Coordinates of C-alpha atoms in Angstrom, one line a residue:
X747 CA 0.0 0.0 0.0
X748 CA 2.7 2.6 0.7
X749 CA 4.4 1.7 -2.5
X750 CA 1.3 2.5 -4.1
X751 CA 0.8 5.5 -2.4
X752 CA 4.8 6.6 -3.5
X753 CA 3.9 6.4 -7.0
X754 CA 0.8 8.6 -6.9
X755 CA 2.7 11.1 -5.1
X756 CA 5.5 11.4 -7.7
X757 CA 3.4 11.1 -10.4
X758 CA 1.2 14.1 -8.9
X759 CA 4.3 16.2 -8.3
X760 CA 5.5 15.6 -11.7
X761 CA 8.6 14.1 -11.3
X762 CA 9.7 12.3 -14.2
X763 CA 12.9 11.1 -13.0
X764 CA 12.0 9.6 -9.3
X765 CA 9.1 7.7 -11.7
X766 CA 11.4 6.4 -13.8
X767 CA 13.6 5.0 -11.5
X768 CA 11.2 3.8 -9.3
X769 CA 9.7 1.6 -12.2
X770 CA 13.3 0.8 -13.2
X771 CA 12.8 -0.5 -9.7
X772 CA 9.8 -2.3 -10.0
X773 CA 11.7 -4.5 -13.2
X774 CA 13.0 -6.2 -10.3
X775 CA 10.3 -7.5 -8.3
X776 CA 8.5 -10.6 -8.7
X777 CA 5.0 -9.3 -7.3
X778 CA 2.7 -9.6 -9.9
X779 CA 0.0 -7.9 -8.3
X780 CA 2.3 -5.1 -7.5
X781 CA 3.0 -4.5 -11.0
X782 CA -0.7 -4.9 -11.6
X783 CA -1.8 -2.1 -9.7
X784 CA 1.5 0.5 -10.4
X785 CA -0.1 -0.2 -13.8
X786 CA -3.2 0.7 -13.2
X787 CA -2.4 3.5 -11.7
X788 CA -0.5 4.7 -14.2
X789 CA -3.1 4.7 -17.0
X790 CA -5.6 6.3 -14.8
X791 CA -3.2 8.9 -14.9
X792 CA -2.5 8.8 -18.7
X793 CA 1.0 7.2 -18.6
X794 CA -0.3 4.7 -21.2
X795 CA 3.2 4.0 -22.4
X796 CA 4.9 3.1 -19.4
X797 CA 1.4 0.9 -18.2
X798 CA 1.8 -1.2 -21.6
X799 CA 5.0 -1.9 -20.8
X800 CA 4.0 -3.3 -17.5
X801 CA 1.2 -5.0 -18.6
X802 CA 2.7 -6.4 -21.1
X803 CA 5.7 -8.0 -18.6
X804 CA 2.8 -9.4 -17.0
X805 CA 1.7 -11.2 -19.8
X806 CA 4.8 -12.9 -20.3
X807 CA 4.3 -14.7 -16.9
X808 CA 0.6 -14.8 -17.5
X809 CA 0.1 -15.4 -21.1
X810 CA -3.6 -17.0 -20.6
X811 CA -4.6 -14.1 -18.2
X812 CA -8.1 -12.4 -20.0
X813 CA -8.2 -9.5 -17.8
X814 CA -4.4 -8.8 -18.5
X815 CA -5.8 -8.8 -22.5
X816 CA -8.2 -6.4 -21.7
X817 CA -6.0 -3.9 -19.8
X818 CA -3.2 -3.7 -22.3
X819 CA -5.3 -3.5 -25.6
X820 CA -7.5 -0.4 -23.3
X821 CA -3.6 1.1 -23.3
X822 CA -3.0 -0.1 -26.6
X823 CA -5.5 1.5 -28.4
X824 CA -5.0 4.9 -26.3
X825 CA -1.4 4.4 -28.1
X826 CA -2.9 4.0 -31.4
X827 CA -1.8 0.7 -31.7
X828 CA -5.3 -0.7 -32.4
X829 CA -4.4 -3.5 -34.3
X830 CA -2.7 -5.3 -31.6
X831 CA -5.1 -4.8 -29.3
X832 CA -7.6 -6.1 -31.7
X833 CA -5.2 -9.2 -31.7
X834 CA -5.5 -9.0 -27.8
X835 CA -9.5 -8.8 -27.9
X836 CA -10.3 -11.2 -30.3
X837 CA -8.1 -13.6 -28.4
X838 CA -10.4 -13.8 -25.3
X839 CA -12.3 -17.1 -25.5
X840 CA -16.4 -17.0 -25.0
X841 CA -15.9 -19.2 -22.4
X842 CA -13.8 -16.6 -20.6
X843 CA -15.2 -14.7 -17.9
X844 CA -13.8 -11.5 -19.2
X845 CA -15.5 -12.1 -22.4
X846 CA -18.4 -10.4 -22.2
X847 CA -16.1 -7.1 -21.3
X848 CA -13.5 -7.5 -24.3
X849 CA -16.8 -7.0 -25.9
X850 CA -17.5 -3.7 -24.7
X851 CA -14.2 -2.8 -25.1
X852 CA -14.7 -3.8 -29.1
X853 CA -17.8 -2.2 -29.1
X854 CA -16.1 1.4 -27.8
X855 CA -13.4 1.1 -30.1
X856 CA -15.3 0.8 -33.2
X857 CA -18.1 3.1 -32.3
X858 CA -15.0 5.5 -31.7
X859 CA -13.6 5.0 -35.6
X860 CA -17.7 5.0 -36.9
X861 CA -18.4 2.0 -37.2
X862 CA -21.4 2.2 -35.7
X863 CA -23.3 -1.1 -37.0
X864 CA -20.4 -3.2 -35.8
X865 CA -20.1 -2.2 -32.5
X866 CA -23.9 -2.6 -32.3
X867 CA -23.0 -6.1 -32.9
X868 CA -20.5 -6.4 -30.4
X869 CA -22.9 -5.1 -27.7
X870 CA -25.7 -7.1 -29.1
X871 CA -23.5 -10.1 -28.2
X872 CA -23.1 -9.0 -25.0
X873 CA -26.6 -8.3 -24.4
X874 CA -27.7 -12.0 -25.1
X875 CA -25.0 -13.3 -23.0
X876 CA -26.2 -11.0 -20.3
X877 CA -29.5 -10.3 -21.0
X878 CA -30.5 -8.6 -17.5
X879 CA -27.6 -6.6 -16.9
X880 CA -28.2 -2.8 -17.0
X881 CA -24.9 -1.6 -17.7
X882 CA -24.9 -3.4 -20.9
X883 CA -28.5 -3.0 -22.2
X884 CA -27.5 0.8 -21.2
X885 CA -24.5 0.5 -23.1
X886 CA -26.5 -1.0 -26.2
X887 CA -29.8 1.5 -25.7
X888 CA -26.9 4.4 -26.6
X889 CA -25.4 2.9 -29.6
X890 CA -28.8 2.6 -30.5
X891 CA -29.3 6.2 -29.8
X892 CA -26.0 7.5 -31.4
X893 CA -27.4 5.7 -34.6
X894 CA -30.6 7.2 -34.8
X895 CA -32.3 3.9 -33.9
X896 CA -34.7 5.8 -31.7
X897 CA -37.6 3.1 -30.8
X898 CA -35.4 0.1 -30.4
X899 CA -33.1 2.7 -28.0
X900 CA -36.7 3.9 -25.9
X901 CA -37.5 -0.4 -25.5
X902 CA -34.3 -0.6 -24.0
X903 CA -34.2 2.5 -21.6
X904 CA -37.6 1.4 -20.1
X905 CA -36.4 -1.8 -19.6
X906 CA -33.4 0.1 -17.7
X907 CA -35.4 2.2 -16.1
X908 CA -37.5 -1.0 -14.6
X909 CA -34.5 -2.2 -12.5
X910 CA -32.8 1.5 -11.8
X911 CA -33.1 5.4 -12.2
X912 CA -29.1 6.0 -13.1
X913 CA -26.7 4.3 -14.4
X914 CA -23.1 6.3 -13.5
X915 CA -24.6 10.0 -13.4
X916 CA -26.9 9.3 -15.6
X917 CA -30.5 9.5 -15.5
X918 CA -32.8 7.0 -17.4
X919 CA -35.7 9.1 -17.3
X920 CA -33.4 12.6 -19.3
X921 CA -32.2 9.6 -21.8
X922 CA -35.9 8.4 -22.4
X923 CA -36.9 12.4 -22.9
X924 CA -34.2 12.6 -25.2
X925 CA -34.7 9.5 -27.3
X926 CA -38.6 10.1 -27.9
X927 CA -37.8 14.0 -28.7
X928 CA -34.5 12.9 -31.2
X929 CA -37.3 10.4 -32.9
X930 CA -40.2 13.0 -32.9
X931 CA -42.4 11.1 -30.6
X932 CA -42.7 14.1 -28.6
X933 CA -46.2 13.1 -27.1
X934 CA -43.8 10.3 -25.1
X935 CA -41.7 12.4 -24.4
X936 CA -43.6 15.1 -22.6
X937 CA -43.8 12.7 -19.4
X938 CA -40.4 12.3 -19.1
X939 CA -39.6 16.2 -19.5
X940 CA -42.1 16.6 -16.5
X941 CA -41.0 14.1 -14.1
X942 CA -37.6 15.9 -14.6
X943 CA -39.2 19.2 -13.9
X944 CA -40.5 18.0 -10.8
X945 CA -37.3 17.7 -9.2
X946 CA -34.9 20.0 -11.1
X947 CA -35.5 22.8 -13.9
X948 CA -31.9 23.2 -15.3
X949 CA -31.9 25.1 -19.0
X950 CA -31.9 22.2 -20.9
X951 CA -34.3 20.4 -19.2
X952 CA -37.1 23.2 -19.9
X953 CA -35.9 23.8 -23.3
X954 CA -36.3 20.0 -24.0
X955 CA -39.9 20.1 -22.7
X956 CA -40.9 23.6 -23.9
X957 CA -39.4 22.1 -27.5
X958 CA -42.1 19.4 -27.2
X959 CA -44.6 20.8 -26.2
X960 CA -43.9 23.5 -28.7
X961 CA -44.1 20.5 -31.5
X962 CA -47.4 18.7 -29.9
X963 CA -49.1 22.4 -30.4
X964 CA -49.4 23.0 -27.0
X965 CA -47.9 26.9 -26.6
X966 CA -49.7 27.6 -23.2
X967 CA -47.3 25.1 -21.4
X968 CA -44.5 25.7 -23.6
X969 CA -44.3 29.7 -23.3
X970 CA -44.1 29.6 -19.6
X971 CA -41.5 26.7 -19.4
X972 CA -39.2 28.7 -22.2
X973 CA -39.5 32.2 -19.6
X974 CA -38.5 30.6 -16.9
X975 CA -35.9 29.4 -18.9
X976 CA -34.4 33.0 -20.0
X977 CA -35.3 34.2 -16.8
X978 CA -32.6 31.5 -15.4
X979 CA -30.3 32.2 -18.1
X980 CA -30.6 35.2 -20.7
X981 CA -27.7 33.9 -22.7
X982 CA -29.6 30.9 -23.4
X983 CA -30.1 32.1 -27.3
X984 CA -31.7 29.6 -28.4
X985 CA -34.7 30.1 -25.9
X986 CA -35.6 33.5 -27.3
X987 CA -36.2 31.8 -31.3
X988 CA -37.9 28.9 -29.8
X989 CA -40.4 31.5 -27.6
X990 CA -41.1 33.5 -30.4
X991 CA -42.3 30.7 -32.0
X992 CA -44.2 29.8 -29.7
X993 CA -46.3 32.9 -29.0
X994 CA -46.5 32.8 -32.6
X995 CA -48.5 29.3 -32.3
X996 CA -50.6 31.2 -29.5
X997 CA -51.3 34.6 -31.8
X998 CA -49.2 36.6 -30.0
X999 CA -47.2 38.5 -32.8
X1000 CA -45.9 41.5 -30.8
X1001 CA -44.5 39.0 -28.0
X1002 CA -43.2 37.1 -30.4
X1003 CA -41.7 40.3 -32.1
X1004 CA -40.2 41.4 -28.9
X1005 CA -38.7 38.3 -28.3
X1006 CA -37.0 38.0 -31.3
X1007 CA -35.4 41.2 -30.8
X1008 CA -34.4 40.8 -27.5
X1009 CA -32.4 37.4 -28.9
X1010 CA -30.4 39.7 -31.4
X1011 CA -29.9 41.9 -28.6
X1012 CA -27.9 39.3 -26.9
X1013 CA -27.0 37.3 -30.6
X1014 CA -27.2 40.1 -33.2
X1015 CA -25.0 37.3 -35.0
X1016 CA -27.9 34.6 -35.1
X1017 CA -29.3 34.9 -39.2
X1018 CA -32.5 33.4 -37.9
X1019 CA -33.2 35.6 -35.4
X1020 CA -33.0 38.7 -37.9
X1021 CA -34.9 36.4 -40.3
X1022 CA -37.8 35.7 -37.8
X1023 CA -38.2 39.4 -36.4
X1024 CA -38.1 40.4 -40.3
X1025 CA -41.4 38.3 -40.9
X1026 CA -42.6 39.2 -37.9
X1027 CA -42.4 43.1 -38.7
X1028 CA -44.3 42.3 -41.8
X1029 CA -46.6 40.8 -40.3
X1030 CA -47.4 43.8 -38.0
X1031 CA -47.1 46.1 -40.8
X1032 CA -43.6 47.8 -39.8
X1033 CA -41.7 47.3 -43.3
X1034 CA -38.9 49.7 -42.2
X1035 CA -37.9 47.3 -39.2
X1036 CA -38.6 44.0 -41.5
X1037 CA -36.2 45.4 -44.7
X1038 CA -33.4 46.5 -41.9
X1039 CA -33.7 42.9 -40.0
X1040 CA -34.2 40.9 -43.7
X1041 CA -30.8 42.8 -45.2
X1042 CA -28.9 42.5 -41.6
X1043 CA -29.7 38.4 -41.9
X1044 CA -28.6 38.6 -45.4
X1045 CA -25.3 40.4 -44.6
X1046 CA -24.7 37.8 -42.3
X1047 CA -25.2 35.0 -44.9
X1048 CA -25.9 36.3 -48.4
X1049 CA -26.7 32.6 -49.3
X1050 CA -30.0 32.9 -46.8
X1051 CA -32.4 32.1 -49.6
X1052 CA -35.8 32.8 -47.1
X1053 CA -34.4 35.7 -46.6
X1054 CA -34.0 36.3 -49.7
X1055 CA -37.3 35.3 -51.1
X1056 CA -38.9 37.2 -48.1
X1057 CA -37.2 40.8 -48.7
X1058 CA -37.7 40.6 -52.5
X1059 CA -41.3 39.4 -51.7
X1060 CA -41.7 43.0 -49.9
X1061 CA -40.2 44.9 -52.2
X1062 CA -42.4 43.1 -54.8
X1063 CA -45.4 43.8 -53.3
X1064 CA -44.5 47.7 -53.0
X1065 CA -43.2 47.6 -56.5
X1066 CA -39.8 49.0 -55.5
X1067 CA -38.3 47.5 -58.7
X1068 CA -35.1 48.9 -58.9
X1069 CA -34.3 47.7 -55.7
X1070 CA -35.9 44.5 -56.7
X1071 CA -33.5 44.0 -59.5
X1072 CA -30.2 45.1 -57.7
X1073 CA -31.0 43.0 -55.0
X1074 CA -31.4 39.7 -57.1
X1075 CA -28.7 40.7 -59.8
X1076 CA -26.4 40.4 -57.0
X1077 CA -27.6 36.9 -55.8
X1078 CA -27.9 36.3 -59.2
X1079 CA -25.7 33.1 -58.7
X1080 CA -27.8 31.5 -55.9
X1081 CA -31.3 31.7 -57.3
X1082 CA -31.0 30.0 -60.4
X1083 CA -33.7 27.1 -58.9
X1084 CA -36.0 29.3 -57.5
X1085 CA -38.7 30.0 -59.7
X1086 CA -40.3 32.7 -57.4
X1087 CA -37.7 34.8 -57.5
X1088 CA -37.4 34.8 -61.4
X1089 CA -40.7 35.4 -61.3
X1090 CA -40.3 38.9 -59.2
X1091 CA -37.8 39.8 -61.8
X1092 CA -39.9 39.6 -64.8
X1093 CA -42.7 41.3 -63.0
X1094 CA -40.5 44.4 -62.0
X1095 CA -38.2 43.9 -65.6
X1096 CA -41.7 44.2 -67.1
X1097 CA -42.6 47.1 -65.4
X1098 CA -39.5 49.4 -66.1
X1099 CA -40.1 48.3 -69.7
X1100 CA -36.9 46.0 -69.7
X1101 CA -38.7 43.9 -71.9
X1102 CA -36.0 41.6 -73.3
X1103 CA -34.7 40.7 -69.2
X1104 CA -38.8 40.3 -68.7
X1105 CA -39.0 37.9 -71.0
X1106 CA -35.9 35.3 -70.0
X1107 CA -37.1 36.0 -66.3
X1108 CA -40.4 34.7 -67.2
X1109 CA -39.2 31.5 -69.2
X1110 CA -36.8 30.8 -65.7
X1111 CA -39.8 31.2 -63.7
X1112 CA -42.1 29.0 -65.8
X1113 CA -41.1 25.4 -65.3
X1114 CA -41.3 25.9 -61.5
X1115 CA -44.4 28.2 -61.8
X1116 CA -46.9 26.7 -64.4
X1117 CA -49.5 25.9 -61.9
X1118 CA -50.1 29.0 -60.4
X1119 CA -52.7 31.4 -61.8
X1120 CA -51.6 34.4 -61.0
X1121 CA -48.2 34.1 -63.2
X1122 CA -49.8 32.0 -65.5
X1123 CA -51.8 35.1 -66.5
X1124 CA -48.8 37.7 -66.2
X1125 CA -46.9 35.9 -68.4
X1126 CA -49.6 34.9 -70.7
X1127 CA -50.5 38.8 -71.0
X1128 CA -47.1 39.4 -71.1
X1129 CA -46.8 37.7 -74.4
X1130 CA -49.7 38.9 -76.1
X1131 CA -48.6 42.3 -75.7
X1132 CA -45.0 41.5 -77.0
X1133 CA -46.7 40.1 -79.5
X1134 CA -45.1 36.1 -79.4
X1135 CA -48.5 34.5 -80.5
X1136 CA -47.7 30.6 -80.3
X1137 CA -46.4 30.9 -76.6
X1138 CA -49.2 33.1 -75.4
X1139 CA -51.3 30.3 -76.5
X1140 CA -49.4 27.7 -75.1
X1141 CA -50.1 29.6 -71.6
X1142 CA -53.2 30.7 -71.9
X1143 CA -54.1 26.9 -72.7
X1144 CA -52.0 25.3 -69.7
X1145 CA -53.8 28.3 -67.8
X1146 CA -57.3 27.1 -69.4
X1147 CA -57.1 23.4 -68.4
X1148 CA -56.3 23.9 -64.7
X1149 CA -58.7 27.3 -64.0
X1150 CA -61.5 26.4 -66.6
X1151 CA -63.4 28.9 -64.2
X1152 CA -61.3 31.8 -66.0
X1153 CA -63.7 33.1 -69.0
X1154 CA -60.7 35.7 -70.2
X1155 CA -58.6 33.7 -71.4
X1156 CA -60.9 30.7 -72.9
X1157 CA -62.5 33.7 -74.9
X1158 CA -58.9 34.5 -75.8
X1159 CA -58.6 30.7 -77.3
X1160 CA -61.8 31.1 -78.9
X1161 CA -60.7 34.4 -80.9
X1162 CA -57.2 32.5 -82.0
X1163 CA -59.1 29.8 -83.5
X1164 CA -61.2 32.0 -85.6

């Protein structure tokens, strides 16, 4: 015991050079479970080198010893070495005792290099060697997890949660919130969230639950849950998007407006905040604050298509076309699959008499656009008053067949056929 006791002290104080002597030392002595535990010791202190070395003298006087396998490849694999420890692993016999933990081991180590479907198998084995044991049906419910096998995962945490609450510091009753939440079975989840909530209220905790509850359509229990939440923590940014939301979902547009700029007040970085209080601002009828929120989010990521679409939307619908045009020349490079916003460009082309522009905006627009009645018609007229017959035509009769309610333009038909 005080040997052991030395050795922690040195390695604590950091000296290297009373620690290698002493194991220089140790080379000498013929206690096996001496070396056993200097070794262990030293790789719970990360001196993985100089505990495979150690344990792998012990194996030379214990070549058949399981657990000796086990400790070394652990090192082993810390080294990087992972193929000899897989040589070490693989050599534990299912008849071992220690068999069922070279699995785990196995099962770590190739989770760790993503191969996720493998070390499921490792722990599956385990599992049906030790069907009943909660450590291991815990260790297989978060591989499970990990994998986004969310139902098999929940079967197994319940069966956990049957024999104990925790396993390490971990509760079964967060995991099974989690696991219904991750697989959108947020009505299962809910419980979970509130037995939490009856002992603890951390941040993540009411997010969780204020995120479900939110996704069930149930804002009344959400919108208090995600207050007390920013009242515990006002850097919690992702509190104030999910709030807004949520009062949102409950009609409350100026709360929701408020919150959203109280997030950019404490994350003016966050593209989805300045998005959200953007559309929120339209909503309420204050364009000035939407077009100043809608260009800050498009600063911070001129690739943010929504907000995008949304600003030109507005600018559309005030017929502001030379802004219009600037503003989607310049993204010119990321909208080429957006019909929509071609289709704001031929509108405001047509209207400053940019004709030519009008009419290649319209032809972008039209494959993603000929079911809607209001372009089919702009474009349609469009082309009867630049005088291209055959594709007004073509329009008016794709517009024809799906409105048959619209009398203009089946008398238009009618005339061409005369």
């Amino acid at each position: 015991m005080e040997q052991l006791q030395e050795i922690e002290r040195i390695i604590q104080e950091g000296d290297m050079e009373a620690l290698e002597a002493y194991l220089n030392q140790l080379k000498a002595t013929t206690d096996l479970d001496l070396i056993y535990e200097v070794a262990s010791i030293l790789a719970a202190y990360g001196f993985m080198k100089e505990a495979n070395d150690l344990y792998e003298t012990l194996l030379v006087h214990l070549p058949d010893e399981a657990q000796l396998k086990i400790d070394r490849a652990n090192t082993l694999i810390e080294l990087g070495e992972e193929d000899e420890a897989l040589l070490l692993l693989n050599d534990i016999k299912k008849d071992d005792d220690e068999y069922v933990q070279a699995l785990l081991v196995l099962a770590d180590y190739y989770q760790l290099i993503g191969l996720a479907e493998t070390a499921i198998d490792k722990i599956k084995e385990a599992h049906e060697l030790l069907p009943e044991e909660p450590i291991i049906k815990f260790a297989y419910a978060e591989l499970l997890l990990e994998s986004g096998r969310y139902a098999e995962a929940a079967r197994y945490y319940l069966e956990i949660k049957e024999q104990v609450n925790e396993i390490g510091d971990v509760s079964i009753t967060s995991r099974l919130a989690e696991t219904y939440s991750a697989g959108g079975a947020y009505e299962e989840a809910i419980p979970y969230y509130e037995e939490m909530l009856q002992d603890t209220s951390p941040p993540d905790i009411l997010f969780g639950a204020a995120f479900a509850y939110y996704q069930v359509g149930n804002p009344k229990r959400a919108i208090p849950l995600l207050d007390e939440l920013i009242g515990q923590d006002p850097d919690y940014y992702s509190a104030y998007m999910l709030a807004g939301q949520a009062q949102i979902l409950a009609g409350e547009d100026q709360k929701a407006y408020d919150l959203f700029k109280a997030g950019i007040v404490r994350d003016e970085f966050d593209k989805e905040l300045q998005l959200s209080a953007g559309k929120c601002a339209l909503k309420l009828g204050y364009t000035v604050e939407a077009e100043s929120y809608l260009k800050e989010a498009l600063v911070l990521d001129p690739e943010y298509i929504e907000a995008l679409v949304t600003l030109a939307s507005l600018y559309h619908t005030t017929e502001r076309d030379e802004e219009l045009i600037e503003l989607l020349t310049d993204a010119n490079e990321y909208i080429e699959d957006i019909p929509t916003l071609h289709a704001f460009l031929a509108y405001a082309y047509e209207r400053t008499e940019l004709y030519d522009n009008a009419y290649e905006s319209f032809k972008k627009a039209y494959s993603g656009m000929k079911e809607e009645h209001e372009f089919l018609a702009s474009y349609a007229s469009f082309l009867v008053e630049e005088g291209r017959r055959s594709e007004a035509i073509k329009v008016a009769d794709q517009l024809v067949k799906l409105f048959p309610d619209d009398p203009n333009w089946r008398a238009f038909l009618e005339s061409q056929n005369d």
